[in-house]
CSV table of C-alpha atoms and ligand atoms in Angstrom, one decimal:
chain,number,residue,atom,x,y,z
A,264,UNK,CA,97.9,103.7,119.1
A,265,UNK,CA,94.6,104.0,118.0
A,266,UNK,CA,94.4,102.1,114.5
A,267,UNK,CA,91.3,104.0,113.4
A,268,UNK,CA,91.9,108.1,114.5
A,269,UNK,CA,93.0,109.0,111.6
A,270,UNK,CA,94.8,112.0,113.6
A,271,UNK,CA,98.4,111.4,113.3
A,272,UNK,CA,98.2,111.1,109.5
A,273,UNK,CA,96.1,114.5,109.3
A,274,UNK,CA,99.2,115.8,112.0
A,275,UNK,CA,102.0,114.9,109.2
A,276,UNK,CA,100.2,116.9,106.7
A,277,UNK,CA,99.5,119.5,108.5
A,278,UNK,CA,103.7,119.4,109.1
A,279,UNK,CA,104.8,119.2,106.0
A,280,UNK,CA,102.6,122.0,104.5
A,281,UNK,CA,100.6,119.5,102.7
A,282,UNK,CA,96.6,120.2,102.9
A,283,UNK,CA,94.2,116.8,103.4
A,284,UNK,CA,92.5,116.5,100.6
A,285,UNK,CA,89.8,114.7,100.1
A,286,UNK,CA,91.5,112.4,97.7
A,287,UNK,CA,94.4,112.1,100.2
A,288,UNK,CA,91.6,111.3,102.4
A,289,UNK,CA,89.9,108.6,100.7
A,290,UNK,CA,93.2,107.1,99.8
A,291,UNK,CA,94.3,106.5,103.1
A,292,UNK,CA,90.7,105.2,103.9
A,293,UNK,CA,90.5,102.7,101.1
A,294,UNK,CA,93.9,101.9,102.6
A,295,UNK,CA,93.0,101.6,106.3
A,296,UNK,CA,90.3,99.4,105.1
A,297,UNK,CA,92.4,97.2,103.2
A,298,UNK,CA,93.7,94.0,105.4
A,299,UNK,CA,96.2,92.6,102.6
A,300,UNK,CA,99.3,93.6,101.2
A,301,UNK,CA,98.7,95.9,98.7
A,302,UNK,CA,101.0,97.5,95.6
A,303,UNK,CA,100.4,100.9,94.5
A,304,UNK,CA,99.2,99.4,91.2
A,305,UNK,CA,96.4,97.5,93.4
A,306,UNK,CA,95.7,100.0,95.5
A,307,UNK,CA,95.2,102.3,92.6
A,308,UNK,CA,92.5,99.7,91.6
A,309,UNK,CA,90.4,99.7,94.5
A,310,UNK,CA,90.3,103.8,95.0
A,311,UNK,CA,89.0,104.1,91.5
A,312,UNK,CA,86.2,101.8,91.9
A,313,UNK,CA,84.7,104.8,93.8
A,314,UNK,CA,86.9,107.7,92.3
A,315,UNK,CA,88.1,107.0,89.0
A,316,UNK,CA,89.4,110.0,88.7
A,317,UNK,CA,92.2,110.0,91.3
A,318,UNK,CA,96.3,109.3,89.2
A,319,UNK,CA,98.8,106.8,90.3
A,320,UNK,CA,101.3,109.5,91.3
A,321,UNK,CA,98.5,110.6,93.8
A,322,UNK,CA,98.1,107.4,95.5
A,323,UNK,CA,101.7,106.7,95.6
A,324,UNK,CA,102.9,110.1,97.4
A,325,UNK,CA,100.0,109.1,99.7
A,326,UNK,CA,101.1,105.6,100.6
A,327,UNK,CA,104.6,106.9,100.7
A,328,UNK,CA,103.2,109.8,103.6
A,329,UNK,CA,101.2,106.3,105.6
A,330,UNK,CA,104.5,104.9,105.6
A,331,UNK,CA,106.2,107.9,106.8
A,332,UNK,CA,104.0,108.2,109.4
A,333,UNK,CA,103.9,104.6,111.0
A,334,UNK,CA,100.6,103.7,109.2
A,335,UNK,CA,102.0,101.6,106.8
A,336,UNK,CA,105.0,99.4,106.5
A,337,UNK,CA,106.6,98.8,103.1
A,338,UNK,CA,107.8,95.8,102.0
A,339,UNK,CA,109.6,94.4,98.8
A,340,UNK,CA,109.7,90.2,98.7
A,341,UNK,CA,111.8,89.7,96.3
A,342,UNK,CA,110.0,91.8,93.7
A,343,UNK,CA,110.8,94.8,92.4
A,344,UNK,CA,107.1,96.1,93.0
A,345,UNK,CA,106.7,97.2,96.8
A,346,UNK,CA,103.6,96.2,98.3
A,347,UNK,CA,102.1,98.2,101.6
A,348,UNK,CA,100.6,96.7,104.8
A,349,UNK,CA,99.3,98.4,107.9
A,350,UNK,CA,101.4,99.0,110.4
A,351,UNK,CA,99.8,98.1,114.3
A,352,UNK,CA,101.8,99.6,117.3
A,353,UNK,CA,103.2,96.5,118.8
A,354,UNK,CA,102.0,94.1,116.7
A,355,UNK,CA,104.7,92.2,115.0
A,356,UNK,CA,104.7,89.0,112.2
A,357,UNK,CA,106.6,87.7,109.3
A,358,UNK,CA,105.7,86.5,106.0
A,359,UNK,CA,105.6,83.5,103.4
A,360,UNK,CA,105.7,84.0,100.4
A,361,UNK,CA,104.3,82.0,97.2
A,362,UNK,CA,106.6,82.3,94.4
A,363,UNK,CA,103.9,80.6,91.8
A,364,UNK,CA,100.9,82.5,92.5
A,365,UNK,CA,102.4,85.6,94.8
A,366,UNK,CA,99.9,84.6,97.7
A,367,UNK,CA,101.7,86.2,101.0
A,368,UNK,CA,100.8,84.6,104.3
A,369,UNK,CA,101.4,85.9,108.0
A,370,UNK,CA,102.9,84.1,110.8
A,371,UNK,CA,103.9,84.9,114.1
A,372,UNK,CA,106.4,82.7,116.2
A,373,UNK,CA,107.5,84.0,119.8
A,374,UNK,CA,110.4,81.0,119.8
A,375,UNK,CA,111.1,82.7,116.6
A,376,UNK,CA,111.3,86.0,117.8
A,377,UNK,CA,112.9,85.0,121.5
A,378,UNK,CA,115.5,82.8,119.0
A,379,UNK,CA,116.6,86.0,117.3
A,380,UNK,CA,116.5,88.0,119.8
A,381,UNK,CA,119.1,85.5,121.6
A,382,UNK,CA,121.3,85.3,118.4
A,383,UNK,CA,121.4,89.3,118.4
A,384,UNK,CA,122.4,89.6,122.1
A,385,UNK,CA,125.1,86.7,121.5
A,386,UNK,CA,126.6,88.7,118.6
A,387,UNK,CA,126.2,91.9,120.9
A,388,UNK,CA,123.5,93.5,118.7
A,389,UNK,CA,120.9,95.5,119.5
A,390,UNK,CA,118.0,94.8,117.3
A,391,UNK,CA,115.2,97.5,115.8
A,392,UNK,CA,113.6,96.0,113.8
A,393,UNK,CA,113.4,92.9,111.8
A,394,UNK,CA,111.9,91.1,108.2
A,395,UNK,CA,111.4,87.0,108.0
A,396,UNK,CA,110.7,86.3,104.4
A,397,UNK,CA,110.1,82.8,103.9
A,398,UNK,CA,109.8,81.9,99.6
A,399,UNK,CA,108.7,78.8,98.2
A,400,UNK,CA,105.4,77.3,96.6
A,401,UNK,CA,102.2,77.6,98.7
A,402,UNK,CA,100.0,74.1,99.3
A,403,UNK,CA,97.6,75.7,96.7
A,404,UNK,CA,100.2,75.7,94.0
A,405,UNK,CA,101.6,72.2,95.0
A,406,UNK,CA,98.6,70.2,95.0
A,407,UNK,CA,98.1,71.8,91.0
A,408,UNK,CA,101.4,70.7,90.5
A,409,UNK,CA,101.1,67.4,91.9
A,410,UNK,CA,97.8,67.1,89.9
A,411,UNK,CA,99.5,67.8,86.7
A,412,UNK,CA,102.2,66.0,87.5
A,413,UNK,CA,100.7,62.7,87.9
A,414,UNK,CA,97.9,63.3,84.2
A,415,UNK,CA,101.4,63.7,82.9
A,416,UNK,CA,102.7,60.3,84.3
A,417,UNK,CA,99.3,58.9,83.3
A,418,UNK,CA,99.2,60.2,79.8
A,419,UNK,CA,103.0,58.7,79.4
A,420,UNK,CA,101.7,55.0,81.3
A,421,UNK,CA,98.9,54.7,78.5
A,422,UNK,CA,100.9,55.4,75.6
B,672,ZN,ZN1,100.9,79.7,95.3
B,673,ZN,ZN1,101.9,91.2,106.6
């Protein structure tokens, strides 16, 4: 699937009685531009840069159509915020996840995958679909934390 025609979207619309307007539009283009993992708060952000104009509701029916439509993927890490990627036709990968900071990394491991396939077929499963969330504190946040750490074993050696 072509990542860029913006038809299939336009198709759903046109489906559910829904007109593409131009703030639907630019929302899904401010979207499709987007590489990250983005919450409807953020998102909201970045459309208003350009359209201030355009409400939260707005943008959040739209994400919730890209979604619907196998542009975007939703995902919820262990927050209670769900954050939207885009979704590439046979491209798979699984996250880390900061729980300082929030940063979100991607990975992709075919042992993974092949090992969880395996698992599946030993437990006579077919698999669909699949999410590897892997939480814990980024390099980033450990070397801070290691920084502070040893000013506060310093601090305690000199007094
Ligand atoms: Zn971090
Ligand atoms: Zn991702």
């Amino acid at each position: 699937m072509e990542k860029t025609s913006g038809l299939p979207f336009q198709q759903l619309l046109k489906e559910r009685g829904l007109k593409s307007t131009r703030q639907r539009d630019e929302i899904a283009r401010v979207f499709m531009e987007s590489a990250d993992h983005l919450s409807v708060d953020e998102l909201c952000q970045r459309v208003r840069q350009k359209n201030p104009g355009i409400g939260y509701a707005t943008v959040y029916r739209t994400l919730k159509l890209l979604a619907q439509s196998g542009w975007a993927s939703s995902r919820q890490f262990g927050q209670r915020t769900a954050r939207f990627e885009q979704r590439t036709e046979g491209e798979h990968h699984d996250h880390l996840i900061c729980l300082i900071c929030g940063k979100i990394v991607e990975f992709a491991s075919e042992r993974i995958e092949e090992l969880q396939s395996r698992i599946a077929q030993k437990k006579g499963f077919r698999i669909f679909d699949h999410k590897l969330e892997l939480y814990g504190h980024c390099a980033d946040c450990l070397a801070k934390k290691e920084m502070t750490g040893k000013k506060v074993k310093e601090k305690a050696a000199h007094e």
